[in-house]
Amino acid sequence: MQVTVKGKNTTVPEKVRARAERKLAKLQRFDDRILAMDVEFSEERNPRVADPHRVEVTLTTKAGLVRAHANATDPAAAIDQVVDRLERQVKKLKGRRVDRTQHAEGVKAIPPLPLDELGDAPGAPRPAGPDQDGPVDDNKTDQAQVVYRPPDGDSGPDEQEP
C-alpha cells in the first residue's frame, strides 16, 4: 500500500507525517483491497476560522475511491477525526461486498428436494407410466408432445393445437 502525504500551502512536519502514516496503515486490517492513500494537509490563514487545519484523505481501492476530510484546531486532531470517518466508510463498503457474496452463496447452497420426499403431493413430478417413455418428439412439427396426467389416472400425450 502506497501512502502519499503532501501539504497545500503549508509544510507538513515529519512528526505529523509519521502519525498520519501510522494511523492510516491501521485501515488496511479492515479491507485488504486498499491500493493507495493520498493525504493532503492544508491550513486556513483566516483568523476568524475556528478550525484552521484541514486533512483530506483519498483511498484508492479495487472497488473505487473512498474520501473523507476533517477540520480541527491542530493537525493531529484532524487526523484522528478523518481516520474515524474512513474506518466507518471502509467497514460499510466491505460489509456490502461480504453481504452480497454470502447472499449469493446462500441461494446456491439450497439443495433440491428428492423425488421420494415429495410423495403423492399435488403437482409433484411423477415418472412416466409403463407404456410410455416420457415426452416424445413429434416428427411432424419438431416439437415435444405434452404429457398430461389428471388425477383420475388417465394419461397420454395430448396433441398440441397449431
Short mmCIF file of C-alpha atoms in Angstrom, two decimals:
data_model
loop_
_atom_site.label_atom_id
_atom_site.label_comp_id
_atom_site.label_asym_id
_atom_site.label_seq_id
_atom_site.Cartn_x
_atom_site.Cartn_y
_atom_site.Cartn_z
CA MET A 1 0.00 0.00 0.00
CA GLN A 2 1.35 3.39 -1.00
CA VAL A 3 0.81 6.42 1.27
CA THR A 4 1.38 9.88 -0.20
CA VAL A 5 1.44 12.80 2.24
CA LYS A 6 1.57 16.37 0.93
CA GLY A 7 0.84 19.87 2.17
CA LYS A 8 -1.16 22.50 0.36
CA ASN A 9 0.20 26.00 1.12
CA THR A 10 1.84 24.62 4.26
CA THR A 11 4.69 22.40 5.30
CA VAL A 12 3.97 19.08 6.96
CA PRO A 13 6.25 18.34 9.93
CA GLU A 14 7.86 14.89 9.99
CA LYS A 15 6.15 14.07 13.29
CA VAL A 16 2.68 14.76 11.80
CA ARG A 17 3.58 12.84 8.64
CA ALA A 18 4.63 9.77 10.66
CA ARG A 19 1.48 9.96 12.78
CA ALA A 20 -0.72 10.12 9.67
CA GLU A 21 1.02 7.15 8.05
CA ARG A 22 0.84 5.09 11.27
CA LYS A 23 -2.88 5.81 11.84
CA LEU A 24 -3.89 5.26 8.21
CA ALA A 25 -1.94 1.99 7.97
CA LYS A 26 -4.40 0.54 10.50
CA LEU A 27 -7.18 0.85 7.92
CA GLN A 28 -5.52 -1.96 5.98
CA ARG A 29 -6.78 -4.50 8.55
CA PHE A 30 -10.40 -3.63 7.75
CA ASP A 31 -10.06 -4.08 3.99
CA ASP A 32 -7.02 -5.57 2.29
CA ARG A 33 -8.11 -4.27 -1.12
CA ILE A 34 -6.79 -0.74 -0.43
CA LEU A 35 -4.18 0.09 -3.05
CA ALA A 36 -3.11 3.67 -2.22
CA MET A 37 -3.78 6.55 0.19
CA ASP A 38 -3.38 10.24 -0.61
CA VAL A 39 -3.27 12.58 2.39
CA GLU A 40 -3.40 16.34 1.93
CA PHE A 41 -2.87 18.82 4.76
CA SER A 42 -3.96 22.44 4.41
CA GLU A 43 -4.21 25.37 6.75
CA GLU A 44 -6.69 28.25 6.58
CA ARG A 45 -4.92 31.52 7.38
CA ASN A 46 -8.08 33.46 8.22
CA PRO A 47 -8.13 34.21 11.99
CA ARG A 48 -11.94 34.03 12.08
CA VAL A 49 -11.97 30.34 11.16
CA ALA A 50 -12.28 28.25 14.32
CA ASP A 51 -10.70 25.06 12.93
CA PRO A 52 -7.94 26.13 10.56
CA HIS A 53 -6.26 22.74 9.98
CA ARG A 54 -7.86 20.54 7.32
CA VAL A 55 -6.94 16.96 6.39
CA GLU A 56 -8.30 15.32 3.24
CA VAL A 57 -7.70 11.62 2.58
CA THR A 58 -8.50 9.70 -0.60
CA LEU A 59 -8.28 5.91 -0.53
CA THR A 60 -7.94 4.10 -3.83
CA THR A 61 -9.40 0.58 -3.64
CA LYS A 62 -10.20 -2.09 -6.18
CA ALA A 63 -13.86 -1.12 -5.83
CA GLY A 64 -13.30 2.63 -6.33
CA LEU A 65 -12.47 5.74 -4.30
CA VAL A 66 -13.26 6.50 -0.66
CA ARG A 67 -12.84 10.09 0.52
CA ALA A 68 -13.05 11.85 3.85
CA HIS A 69 -11.98 15.20 5.31
CA ALA A 70 -11.88 16.76 8.75
CA ASN A 71 -11.17 20.18 10.26
CA ALA A 72 -9.65 20.70 13.71
CA THR A 73 -7.59 23.12 15.75
CA ASP A 74 -4.42 21.07 15.24
CA PRO A 75 -3.39 18.54 12.56
CA ALA A 76 -3.22 15.60 15.00
CA ALA A 77 -6.88 16.01 15.98
CA ALA A 78 -7.87 16.32 12.32
CA ILE A 79 -6.03 13.06 11.55
CA ASP A 80 -7.91 11.27 14.34
CA GLN A 81 -11.26 12.52 13.05
CA VAL A 82 -10.56 11.58 9.44
CA VAL A 83 -9.36 8.09 10.44
CA ASP A 84 -12.62 7.51 12.34
CA ARG A 85 -14.66 8.58 9.31
CA LEU A 86 -12.64 6.43 6.91
CA GLU A 87 -12.84 3.44 9.22
CA ARG A 88 -16.64 3.67 9.21
CA GLN A 89 -16.76 4.02 5.40
CA VAL A 90 -14.36 1.14 4.75
CA LYS A 91 -16.28 -1.18 7.12
CA LYS A 92 -19.52 -0.25 5.38
CA LEU A 93 -18.02 -0.89 1.94
CA LYS A 94 -16.61 -4.25 2.98
CA GLY A 95 -19.89 -5.20 4.67
CA ARG A 96 -21.81 -4.59 1.46
CA ARG A 97 -19.38 -6.71 -0.52
CA VAL A 98 -19.45 -9.56 2.01
CA ASP A 99 -23.26 -9.49 2.31
CA ARG A 100 -23.64 -9.70 -1.45
CA THR A 101 -21.33 -12.72 -1.77
CA GLN A 102 -22.82 -14.51 1.23
CA HIS A 103 -26.32 -13.99 -0.10
CA ALA A 104 -25.36 -15.37 -3.49
CA GLU A 105 -23.73 -18.44 -1.92
CA GLY A 106 -26.76 -18.98 0.31
CA VAL A 107 -29.08 -19.18 -2.68
CA LYS A 108 -26.78 -21.59 -4.49
CA ALA A 109 -26.47 -23.82 -1.43
CA ILE A 110 -30.19 -24.74 -1.25
CA PRO A 111 -30.36 -28.39 -2.31
CA PRO A 112 -33.28 -29.60 -4.42
CA LEU A 113 -35.81 -31.90 -2.74
CA PRO A 114 -35.52 -35.58 -3.64
CA LEU A 115 -38.47 -37.06 -5.52
CA ASP A 116 -39.20 -39.68 -2.84
CA GLU A 117 -39.81 -36.95 -0.21
CA LEU A 118 -42.42 -35.26 -2.39
CA GLY A 119 -44.56 -38.42 -2.47
CA ASP A 120 -48.06 -38.01 -3.83
CA ALA A 121 -48.23 -34.27 -3.29
CA PRO A 122 -50.29 -32.46 -5.91
CA GLY A 123 -48.09 -31.04 -8.62
CA ALA A 124 -45.16 -33.30 -7.75
CA PRO A 125 -43.31 -34.74 -10.74
CA ARG A 126 -44.13 -38.37 -11.41
CA PRO A 127 -42.27 -40.88 -13.54
CA ALA A 128 -43.81 -41.89 -16.85
CA GLY A 129 -46.11 -44.91 -16.92
CA PRO A 130 -45.03 -48.40 -18.08
CA ASP A 131 -46.42 -47.89 -21.57
CA GLN A 132 -44.67 -44.52 -22.04
CA ASP A 133 -41.09 -43.41 -22.19
CA GLY A 134 -41.95 -39.79 -21.37
CA PRO A 135 -42.44 -36.84 -23.66
CA VAL A 136 -41.75 -37.83 -27.24
CA ASP A 137 -40.65 -35.56 -30.03
CA ASP A 138 -43.24 -35.11 -32.72
CA ASN A 139 -41.51 -35.82 -36.01
CA LYS A 140 -44.02 -33.75 -37.97
CA THR A 141 -43.53 -30.45 -36.16
CA ASP A 142 -40.23 -30.96 -34.27
CA GLN A 143 -41.98 -30.04 -31.01
CA ALA A 144 -42.24 -32.06 -27.84
CA GLN A 145 -45.62 -33.51 -27.04
CA VAL A 146 -47.11 -32.59 -23.69
CA VAL A 147 -47.87 -35.37 -21.23
CA TYR A 148 -50.82 -34.53 -19.05
CA ARG A 149 -51.75 -36.86 -16.23
CA PRO A 150 -55.01 -35.90 -14.50
CA PRO A 151 -55.70 -37.25 -11.01
CA ASP A 152 -58.05 -39.96 -12.35
CA GLY A 153 -55.07 -41.88 -13.76
CA ASP A 154 -55.77 -41.45 -17.47
CA SER A 155 -52.57 -40.39 -19.11
CA GLY A 156 -51.40 -39.94 -22.64
CA PRO A 157 -49.87 -37.41 -24.94
CA ASP A 158 -52.11 -34.56 -25.92
CA GLU A 159 -51.76 -33.19 -29.42
CA GLN A 160 -50.77 -29.53 -29.50
CA GLU A 161 -53.01 -27.22 -31.40
CA PRO A 162 -51.32 -25.25 -34.18
#
